[in-house]
Short mmCIF file of C-alpha atoms and ligand atoms in Angstrom, two decimals:
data_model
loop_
_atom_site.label_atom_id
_atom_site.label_comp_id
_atom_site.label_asym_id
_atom_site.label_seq_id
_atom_site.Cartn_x
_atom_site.Cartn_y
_atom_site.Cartn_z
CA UNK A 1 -31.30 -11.27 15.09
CA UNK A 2 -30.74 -7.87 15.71
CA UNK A 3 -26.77 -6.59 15.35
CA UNK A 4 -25.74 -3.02 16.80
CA UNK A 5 -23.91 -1.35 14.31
CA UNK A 6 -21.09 0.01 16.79
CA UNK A 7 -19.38 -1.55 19.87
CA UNK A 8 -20.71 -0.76 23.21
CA UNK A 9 -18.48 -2.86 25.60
CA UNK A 10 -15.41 -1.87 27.70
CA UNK A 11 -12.24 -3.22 26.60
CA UNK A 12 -11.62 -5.49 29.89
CA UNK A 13 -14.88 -7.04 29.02
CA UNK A 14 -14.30 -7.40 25.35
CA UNK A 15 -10.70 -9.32 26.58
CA UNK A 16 -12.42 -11.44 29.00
CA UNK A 17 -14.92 -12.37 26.81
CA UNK A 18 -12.42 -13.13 24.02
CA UNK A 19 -10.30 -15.09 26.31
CA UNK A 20 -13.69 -17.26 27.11
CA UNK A 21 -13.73 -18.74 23.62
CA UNK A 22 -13.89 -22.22 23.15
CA UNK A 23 -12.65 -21.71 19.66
CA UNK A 24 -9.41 -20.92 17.62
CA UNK A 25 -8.93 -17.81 15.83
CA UNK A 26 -7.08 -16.96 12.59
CA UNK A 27 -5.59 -13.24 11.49
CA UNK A 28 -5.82 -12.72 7.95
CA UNK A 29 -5.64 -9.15 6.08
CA UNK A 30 -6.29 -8.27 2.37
CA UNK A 31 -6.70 -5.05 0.49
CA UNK A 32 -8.13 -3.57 -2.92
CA UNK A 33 -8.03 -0.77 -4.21
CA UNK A 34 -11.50 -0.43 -6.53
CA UNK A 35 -14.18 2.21 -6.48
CA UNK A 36 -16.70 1.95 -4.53
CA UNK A 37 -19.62 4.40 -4.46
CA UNK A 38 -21.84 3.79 -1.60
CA UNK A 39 -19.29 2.99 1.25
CA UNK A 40 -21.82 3.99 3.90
CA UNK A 41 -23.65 0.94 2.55
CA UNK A 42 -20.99 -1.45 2.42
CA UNK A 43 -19.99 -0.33 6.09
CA UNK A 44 -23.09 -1.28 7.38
CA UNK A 45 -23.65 -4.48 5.34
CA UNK A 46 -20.34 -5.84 5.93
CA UNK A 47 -20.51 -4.98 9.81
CA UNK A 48 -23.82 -6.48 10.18
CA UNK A 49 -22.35 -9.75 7.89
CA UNK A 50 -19.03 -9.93 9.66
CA UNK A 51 -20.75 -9.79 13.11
CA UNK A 52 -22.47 -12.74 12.79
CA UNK A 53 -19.70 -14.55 11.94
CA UNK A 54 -17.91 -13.07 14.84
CA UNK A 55 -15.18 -11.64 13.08
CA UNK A 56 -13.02 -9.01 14.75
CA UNK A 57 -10.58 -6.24 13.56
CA UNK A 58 -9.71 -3.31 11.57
CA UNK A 59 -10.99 -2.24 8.27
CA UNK A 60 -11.16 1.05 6.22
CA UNK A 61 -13.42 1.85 3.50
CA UNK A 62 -12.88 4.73 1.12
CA UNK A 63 -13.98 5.48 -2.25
CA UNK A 64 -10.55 4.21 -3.82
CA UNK A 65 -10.80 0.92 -1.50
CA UNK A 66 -10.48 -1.02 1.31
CA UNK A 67 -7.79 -2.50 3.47
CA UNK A 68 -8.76 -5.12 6.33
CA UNK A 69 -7.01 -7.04 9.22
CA UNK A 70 -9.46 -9.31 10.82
CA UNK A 71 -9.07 -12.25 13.07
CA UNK A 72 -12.16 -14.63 12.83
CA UNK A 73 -12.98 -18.00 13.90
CA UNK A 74 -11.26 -20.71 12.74
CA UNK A 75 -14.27 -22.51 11.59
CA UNK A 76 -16.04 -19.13 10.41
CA UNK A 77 -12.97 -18.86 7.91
CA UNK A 78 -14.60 -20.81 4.38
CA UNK A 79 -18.26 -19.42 5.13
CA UNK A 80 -16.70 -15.86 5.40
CA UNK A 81 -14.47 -16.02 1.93
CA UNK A 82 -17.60 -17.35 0.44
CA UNK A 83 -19.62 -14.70 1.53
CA UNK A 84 -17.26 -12.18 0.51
CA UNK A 85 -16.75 -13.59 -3.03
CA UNK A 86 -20.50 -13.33 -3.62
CA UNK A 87 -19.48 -9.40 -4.26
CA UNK A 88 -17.99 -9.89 -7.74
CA UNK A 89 -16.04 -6.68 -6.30
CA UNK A 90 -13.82 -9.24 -4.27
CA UNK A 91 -14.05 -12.30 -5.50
CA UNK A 92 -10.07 -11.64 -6.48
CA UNK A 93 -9.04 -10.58 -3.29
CA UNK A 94 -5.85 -12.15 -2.09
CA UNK A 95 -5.83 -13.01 1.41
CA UNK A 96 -2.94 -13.36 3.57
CA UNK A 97 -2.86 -15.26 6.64
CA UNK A 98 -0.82 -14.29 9.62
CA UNK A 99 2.69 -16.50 10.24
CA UNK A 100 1.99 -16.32 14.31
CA UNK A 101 -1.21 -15.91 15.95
CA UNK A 102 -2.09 -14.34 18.98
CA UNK A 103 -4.63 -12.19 20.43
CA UNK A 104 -4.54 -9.55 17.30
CA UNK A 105 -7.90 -7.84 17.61
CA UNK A 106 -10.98 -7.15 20.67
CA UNK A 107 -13.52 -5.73 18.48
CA UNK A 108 -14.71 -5.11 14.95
CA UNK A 109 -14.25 -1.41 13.82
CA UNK A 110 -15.20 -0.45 9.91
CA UNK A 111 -14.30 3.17 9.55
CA UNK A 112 -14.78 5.27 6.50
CA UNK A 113 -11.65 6.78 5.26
CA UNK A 114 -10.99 9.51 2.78
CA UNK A 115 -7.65 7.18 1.32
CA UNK A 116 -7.12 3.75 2.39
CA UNK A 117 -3.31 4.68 3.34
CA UNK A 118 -3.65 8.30 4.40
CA UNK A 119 -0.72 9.28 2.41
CA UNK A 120 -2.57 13.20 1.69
CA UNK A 121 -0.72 13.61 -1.54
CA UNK A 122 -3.21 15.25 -4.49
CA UNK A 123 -4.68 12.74 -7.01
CA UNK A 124 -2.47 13.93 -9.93
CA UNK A 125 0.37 12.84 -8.43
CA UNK A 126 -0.50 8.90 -9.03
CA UNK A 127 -2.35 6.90 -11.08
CA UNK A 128 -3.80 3.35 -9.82
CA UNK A 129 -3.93 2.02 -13.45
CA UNK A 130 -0.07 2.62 -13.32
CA UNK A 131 1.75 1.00 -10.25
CA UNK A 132 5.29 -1.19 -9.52
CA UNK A 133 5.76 -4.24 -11.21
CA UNK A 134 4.94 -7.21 -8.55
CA UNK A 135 7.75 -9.33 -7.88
CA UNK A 136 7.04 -12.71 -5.74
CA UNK A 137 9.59 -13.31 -3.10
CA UNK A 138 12.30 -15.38 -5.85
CA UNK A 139 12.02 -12.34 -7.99
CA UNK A 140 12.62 -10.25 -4.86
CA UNK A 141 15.77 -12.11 -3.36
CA UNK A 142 16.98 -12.46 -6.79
CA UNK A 143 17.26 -8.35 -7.62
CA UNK A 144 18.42 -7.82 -4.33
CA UNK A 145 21.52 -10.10 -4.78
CA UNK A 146 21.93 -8.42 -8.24
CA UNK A 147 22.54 -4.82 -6.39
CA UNK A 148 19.11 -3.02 -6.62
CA UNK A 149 18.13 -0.31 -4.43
CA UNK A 150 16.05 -1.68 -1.91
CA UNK A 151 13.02 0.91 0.52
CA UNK A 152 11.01 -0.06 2.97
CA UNK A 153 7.36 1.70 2.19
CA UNK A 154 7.00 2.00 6.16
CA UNK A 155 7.22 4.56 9.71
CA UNK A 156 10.84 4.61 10.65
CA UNK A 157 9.42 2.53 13.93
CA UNK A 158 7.95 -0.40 11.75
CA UNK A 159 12.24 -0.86 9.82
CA UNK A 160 13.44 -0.61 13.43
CA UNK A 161 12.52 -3.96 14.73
CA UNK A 162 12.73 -5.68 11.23
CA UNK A 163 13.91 -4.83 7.71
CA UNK A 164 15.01 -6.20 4.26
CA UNK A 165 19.10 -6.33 4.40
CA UNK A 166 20.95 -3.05 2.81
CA UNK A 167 17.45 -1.60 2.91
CA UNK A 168 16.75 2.63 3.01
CA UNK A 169 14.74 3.11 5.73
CA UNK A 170 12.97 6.42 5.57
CA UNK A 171 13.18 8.49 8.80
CA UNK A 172 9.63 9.14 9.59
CA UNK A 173 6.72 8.69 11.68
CA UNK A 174 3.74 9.52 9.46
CA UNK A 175 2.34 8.32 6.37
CA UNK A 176 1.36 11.53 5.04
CA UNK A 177 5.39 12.12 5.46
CA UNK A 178 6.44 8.98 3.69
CA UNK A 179 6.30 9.85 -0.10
CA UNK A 180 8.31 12.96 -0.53
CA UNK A 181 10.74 11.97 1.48
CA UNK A 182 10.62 8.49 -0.33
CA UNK A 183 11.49 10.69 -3.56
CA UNK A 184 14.04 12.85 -1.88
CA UNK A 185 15.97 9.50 -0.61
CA UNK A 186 15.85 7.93 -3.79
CA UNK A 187 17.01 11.55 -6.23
CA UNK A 188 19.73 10.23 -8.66
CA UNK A 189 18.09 7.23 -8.97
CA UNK A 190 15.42 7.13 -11.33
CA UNK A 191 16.85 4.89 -13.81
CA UNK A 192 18.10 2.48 -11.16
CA UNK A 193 16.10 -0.85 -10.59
CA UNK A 194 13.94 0.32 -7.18
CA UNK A 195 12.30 -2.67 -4.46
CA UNK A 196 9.87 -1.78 -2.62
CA UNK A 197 8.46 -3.20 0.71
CA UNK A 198 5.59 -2.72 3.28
CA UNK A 199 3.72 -4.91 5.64
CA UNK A 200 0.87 -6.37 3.70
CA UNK A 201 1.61 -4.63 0.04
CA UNK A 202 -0.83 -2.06 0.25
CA UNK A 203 1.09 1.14 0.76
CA UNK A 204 3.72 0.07 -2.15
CA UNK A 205 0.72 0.14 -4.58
CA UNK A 206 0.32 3.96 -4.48
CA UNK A 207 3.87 4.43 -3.30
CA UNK A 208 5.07 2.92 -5.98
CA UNK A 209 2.57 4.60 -8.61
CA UNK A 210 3.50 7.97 -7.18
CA UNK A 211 7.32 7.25 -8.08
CA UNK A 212 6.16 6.08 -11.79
CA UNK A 213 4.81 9.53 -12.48
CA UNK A 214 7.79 11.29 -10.62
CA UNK A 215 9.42 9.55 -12.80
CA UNK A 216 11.53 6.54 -11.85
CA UNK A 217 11.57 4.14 -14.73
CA UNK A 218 12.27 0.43 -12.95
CA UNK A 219 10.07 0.28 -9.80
CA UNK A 220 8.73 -2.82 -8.82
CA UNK A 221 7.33 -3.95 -5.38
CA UNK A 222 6.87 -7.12 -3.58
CA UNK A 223 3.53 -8.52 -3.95
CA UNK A 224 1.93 -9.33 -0.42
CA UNK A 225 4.19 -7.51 1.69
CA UNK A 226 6.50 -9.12 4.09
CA UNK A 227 3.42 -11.08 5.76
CA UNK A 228 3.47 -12.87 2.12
CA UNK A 229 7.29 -12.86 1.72
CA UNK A 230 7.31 -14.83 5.44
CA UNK A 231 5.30 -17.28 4.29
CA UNK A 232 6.34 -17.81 1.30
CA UNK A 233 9.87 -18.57 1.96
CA UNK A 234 8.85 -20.97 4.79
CA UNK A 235 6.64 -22.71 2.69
CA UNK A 236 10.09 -23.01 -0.34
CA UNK A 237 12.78 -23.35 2.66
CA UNK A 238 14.36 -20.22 1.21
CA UNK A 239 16.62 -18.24 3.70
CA UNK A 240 15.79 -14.97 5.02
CA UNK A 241 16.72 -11.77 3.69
CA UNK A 242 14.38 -9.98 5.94
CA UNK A 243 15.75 -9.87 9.27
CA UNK A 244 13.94 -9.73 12.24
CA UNK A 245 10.50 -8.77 13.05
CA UNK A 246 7.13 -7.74 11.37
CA UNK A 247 5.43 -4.56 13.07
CA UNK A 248 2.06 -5.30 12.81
CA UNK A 249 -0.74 -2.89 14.17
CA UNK A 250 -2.67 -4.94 16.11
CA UNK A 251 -2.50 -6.31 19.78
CA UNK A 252 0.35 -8.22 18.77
CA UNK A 253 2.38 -5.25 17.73
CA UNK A 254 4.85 -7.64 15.44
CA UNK A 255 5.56 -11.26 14.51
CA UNK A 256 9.28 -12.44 14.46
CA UNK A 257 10.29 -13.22 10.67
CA UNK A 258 13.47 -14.92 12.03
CA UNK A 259 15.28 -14.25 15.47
CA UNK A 260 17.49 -11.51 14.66
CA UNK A 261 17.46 -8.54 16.84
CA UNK A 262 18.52 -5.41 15.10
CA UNK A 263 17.43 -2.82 17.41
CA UNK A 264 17.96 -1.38 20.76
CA UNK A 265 16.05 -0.69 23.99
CA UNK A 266 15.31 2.79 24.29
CA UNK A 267 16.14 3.25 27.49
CA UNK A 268 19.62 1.58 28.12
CA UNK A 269 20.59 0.38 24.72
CA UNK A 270 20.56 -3.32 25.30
CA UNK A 271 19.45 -5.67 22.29
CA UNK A 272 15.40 -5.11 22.25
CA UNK A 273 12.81 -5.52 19.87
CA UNK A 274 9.88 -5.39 22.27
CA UNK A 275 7.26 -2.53 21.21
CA UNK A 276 5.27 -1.05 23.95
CA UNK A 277 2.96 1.78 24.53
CA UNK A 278 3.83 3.77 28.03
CA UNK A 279 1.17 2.77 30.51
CA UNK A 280 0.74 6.12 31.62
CA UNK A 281 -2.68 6.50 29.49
CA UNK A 282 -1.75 10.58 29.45
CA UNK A 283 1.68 9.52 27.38
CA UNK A 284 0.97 6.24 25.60
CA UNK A 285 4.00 6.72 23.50
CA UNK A 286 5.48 4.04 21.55
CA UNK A 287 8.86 2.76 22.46
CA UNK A 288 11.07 0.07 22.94
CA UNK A 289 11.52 -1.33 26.43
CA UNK A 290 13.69 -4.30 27.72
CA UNK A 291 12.43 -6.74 30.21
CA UNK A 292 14.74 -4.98 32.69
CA UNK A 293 13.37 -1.59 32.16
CA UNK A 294 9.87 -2.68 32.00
CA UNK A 295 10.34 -3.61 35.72
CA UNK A 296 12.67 -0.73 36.54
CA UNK A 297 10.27 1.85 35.08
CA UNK A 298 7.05 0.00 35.56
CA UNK A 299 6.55 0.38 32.19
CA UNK A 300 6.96 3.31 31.67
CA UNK A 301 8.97 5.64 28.82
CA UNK A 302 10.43 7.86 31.63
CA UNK A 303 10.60 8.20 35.31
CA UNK A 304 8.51 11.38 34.74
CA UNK A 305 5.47 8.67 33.10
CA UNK A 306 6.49 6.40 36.06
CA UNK A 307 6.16 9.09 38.99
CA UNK A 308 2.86 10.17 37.63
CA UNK A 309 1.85 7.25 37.25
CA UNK A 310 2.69 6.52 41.36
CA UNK A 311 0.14 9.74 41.87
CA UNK A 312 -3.31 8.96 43.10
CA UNK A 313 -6.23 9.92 40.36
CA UNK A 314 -7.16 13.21 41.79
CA UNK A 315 -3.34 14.24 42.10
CA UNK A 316 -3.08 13.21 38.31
CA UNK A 317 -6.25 14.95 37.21
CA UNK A 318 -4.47 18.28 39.31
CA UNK A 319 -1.54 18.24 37.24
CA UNK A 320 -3.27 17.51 33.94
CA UNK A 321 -5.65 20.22 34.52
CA UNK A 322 -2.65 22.73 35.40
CA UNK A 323 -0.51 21.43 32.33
CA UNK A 324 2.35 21.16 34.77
CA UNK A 325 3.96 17.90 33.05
CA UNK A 326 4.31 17.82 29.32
CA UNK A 327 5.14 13.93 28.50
CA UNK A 328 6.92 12.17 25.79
CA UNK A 329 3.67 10.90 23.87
CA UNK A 330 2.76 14.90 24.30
CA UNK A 331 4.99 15.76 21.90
CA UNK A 332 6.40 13.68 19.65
CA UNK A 333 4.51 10.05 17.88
CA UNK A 334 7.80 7.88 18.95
CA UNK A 335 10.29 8.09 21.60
CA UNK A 336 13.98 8.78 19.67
CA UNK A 337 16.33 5.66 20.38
CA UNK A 338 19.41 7.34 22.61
CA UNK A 339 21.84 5.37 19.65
CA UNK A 340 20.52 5.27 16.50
CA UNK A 341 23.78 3.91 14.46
CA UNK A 342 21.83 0.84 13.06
CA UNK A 343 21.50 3.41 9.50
CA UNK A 344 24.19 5.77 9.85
ZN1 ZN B 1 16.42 -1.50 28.67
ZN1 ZN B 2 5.46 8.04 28.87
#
């Protein structure tokens, strides 16, 4: 059988054709970092591999690692770890299954990567033998009810929905952003007993290296991430101390950890924890929109997004020509909630 090594269909047709499956899917991630030398290599091997097995999703391969979310047949699941575990490279990976499914990925996409989290900081600022001490989520709850300082290793957008109670929240958008300002929020404390957070564990592991050799002396981070944590505590009964919902960067955009809602619609304040990316394609800024607003503004992050939007395609292609309308997305990776006391 022949396999293309890159995608070729539209997205309506890779939806369609996704929606036409007469089989269950499952979303799993994992990460490592190890070196690898010939990532071309393992690119095309594992897309050629994974494409048989019709597995979807996002992975990055770099010389210091990789870092996949995939969503794969249900039935595909045992023949894929097995095939994977061949490499004695990953035959340790941890793999973490989603806690709500959905339609998380349309296509398989293996990029090559210079980092696996494009944090941009110079290599002698960590060291990947050194990292955080892994707590499980018993050791987690446990420090946090004896007082330590708790971060979340995420983009400002990801705490908003969801986040770890009494946790810093780092006011940023970009990961190349996250780590000085991680060390700037946490000055004063480097004897202090540090948790850290993220999504899946990844970013902690350099995050939390990079504080090491700034050096903080207690810094430990929570193995798995909160996609771990979530299940972990369901699985034990434990209560919660992550409250609301998991940004995740896939279709699904998040997965409620428990129902809180600790954030606000961006346009008229309400109680909201609905991502969204403004459907005018020029803008495609991320916000968060209410049910009411998404009919009131079609969707859109602004009445400016929603009037062009009303334009017919040769109007539109006028004024983006002209550079007559500068939109949200234009400018700026988020859209700023009106309130923000949820940290102040
Ligand atoms: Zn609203
Ligand atoms: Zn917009």
């Amino acid at each position: 059988m022949k396999v293309e090594l890159f995608n070729k269909k539209n997205k309506k047709d890779l939806v369609s054709q996704l929606r036409s499956e007469s089989f269950d899917r499952i979303t799993i991630s994992f990460y490592k970092y190890i070196n690898i030398d010939n990532i071309e290599i393992l690119r095309d091997y594992l897309y050629f591999k994974w494409t048989k097995l019709k597995v979807l999703g996002r992975v990055y391969i770099a010389n210091e690692g990789i870092n996949a979310q995939l969503s794969l047949p249900k039935h595909n699941l045992d023949p894929f770890l097995k095939q994977l575990k061949q490499n004695e490279d990953f035959n340790d990976l941890k793999i973490k299954k989603a806690l709500i499914e959905g339609e998380s990925f349309y296509k398989l996409n293996i990029k090559i990567k210079n980092e696996i989290v494009a944090y941009k900081i110079p290599k002698n600022e960590y060291d990947m033998n050194i990292v955080g001490k892994h707590f499980d989520y018993k050791d987690f709850n446990d420090a946090i009810d004896d007082g330590a300082t708790v971060i979340d290793i995420r983009n400002y957008y990801e705490g908003e929905v969801g986040r770890f109670q009494n946790a810093i929240v780092p006011d940023i958008d970009r990961s190349e952003d996250l780590l000085p300002e991680i060390k700037k929020l946490l000055k004063g404390k480097e004897s202090k007993q540090i948790l850290m957070y993220c999504t899946g564990g990844i970013r902690c592991e350099k995050a939390s290296s990079y504080l090491i050799k700034n050096g903080f002396k207690n810094v430990n981070q929570l193995d798995g991430g909160i996609i771990k944590y979530a299940n972990d505590i369901k699985k034990n009964k434990v209560k919660s101390k992550f409250l609301g919902k998991n940004f995740v960067f896939d279709n699904r955009l998040g997965e409620n950890i428990t129902n809180d809602i600790i954030s606000n619609c961006h346009q008229c304040n309400k109680l909201s924890n609905s991502h969204k990316n403004c459907n005018n394609s020029s803008c495609h800024i991320l916000f968060i929109q209410c049910d009411n607003c998404e009919i009131k503004y079609r969707g859109s992050c602004s009445e400016k997004c929603m009037n062009f939007n009303k334009l017919d395609e040769q109007d539109q292609k006028k004024f983006l020509k002209n550079k007559e309308v500068i939109f949200n997305g234009t400018n700026s990776d988020r859209l700023r909630p009106k309130i923000n006391n949820i940290f102040k």
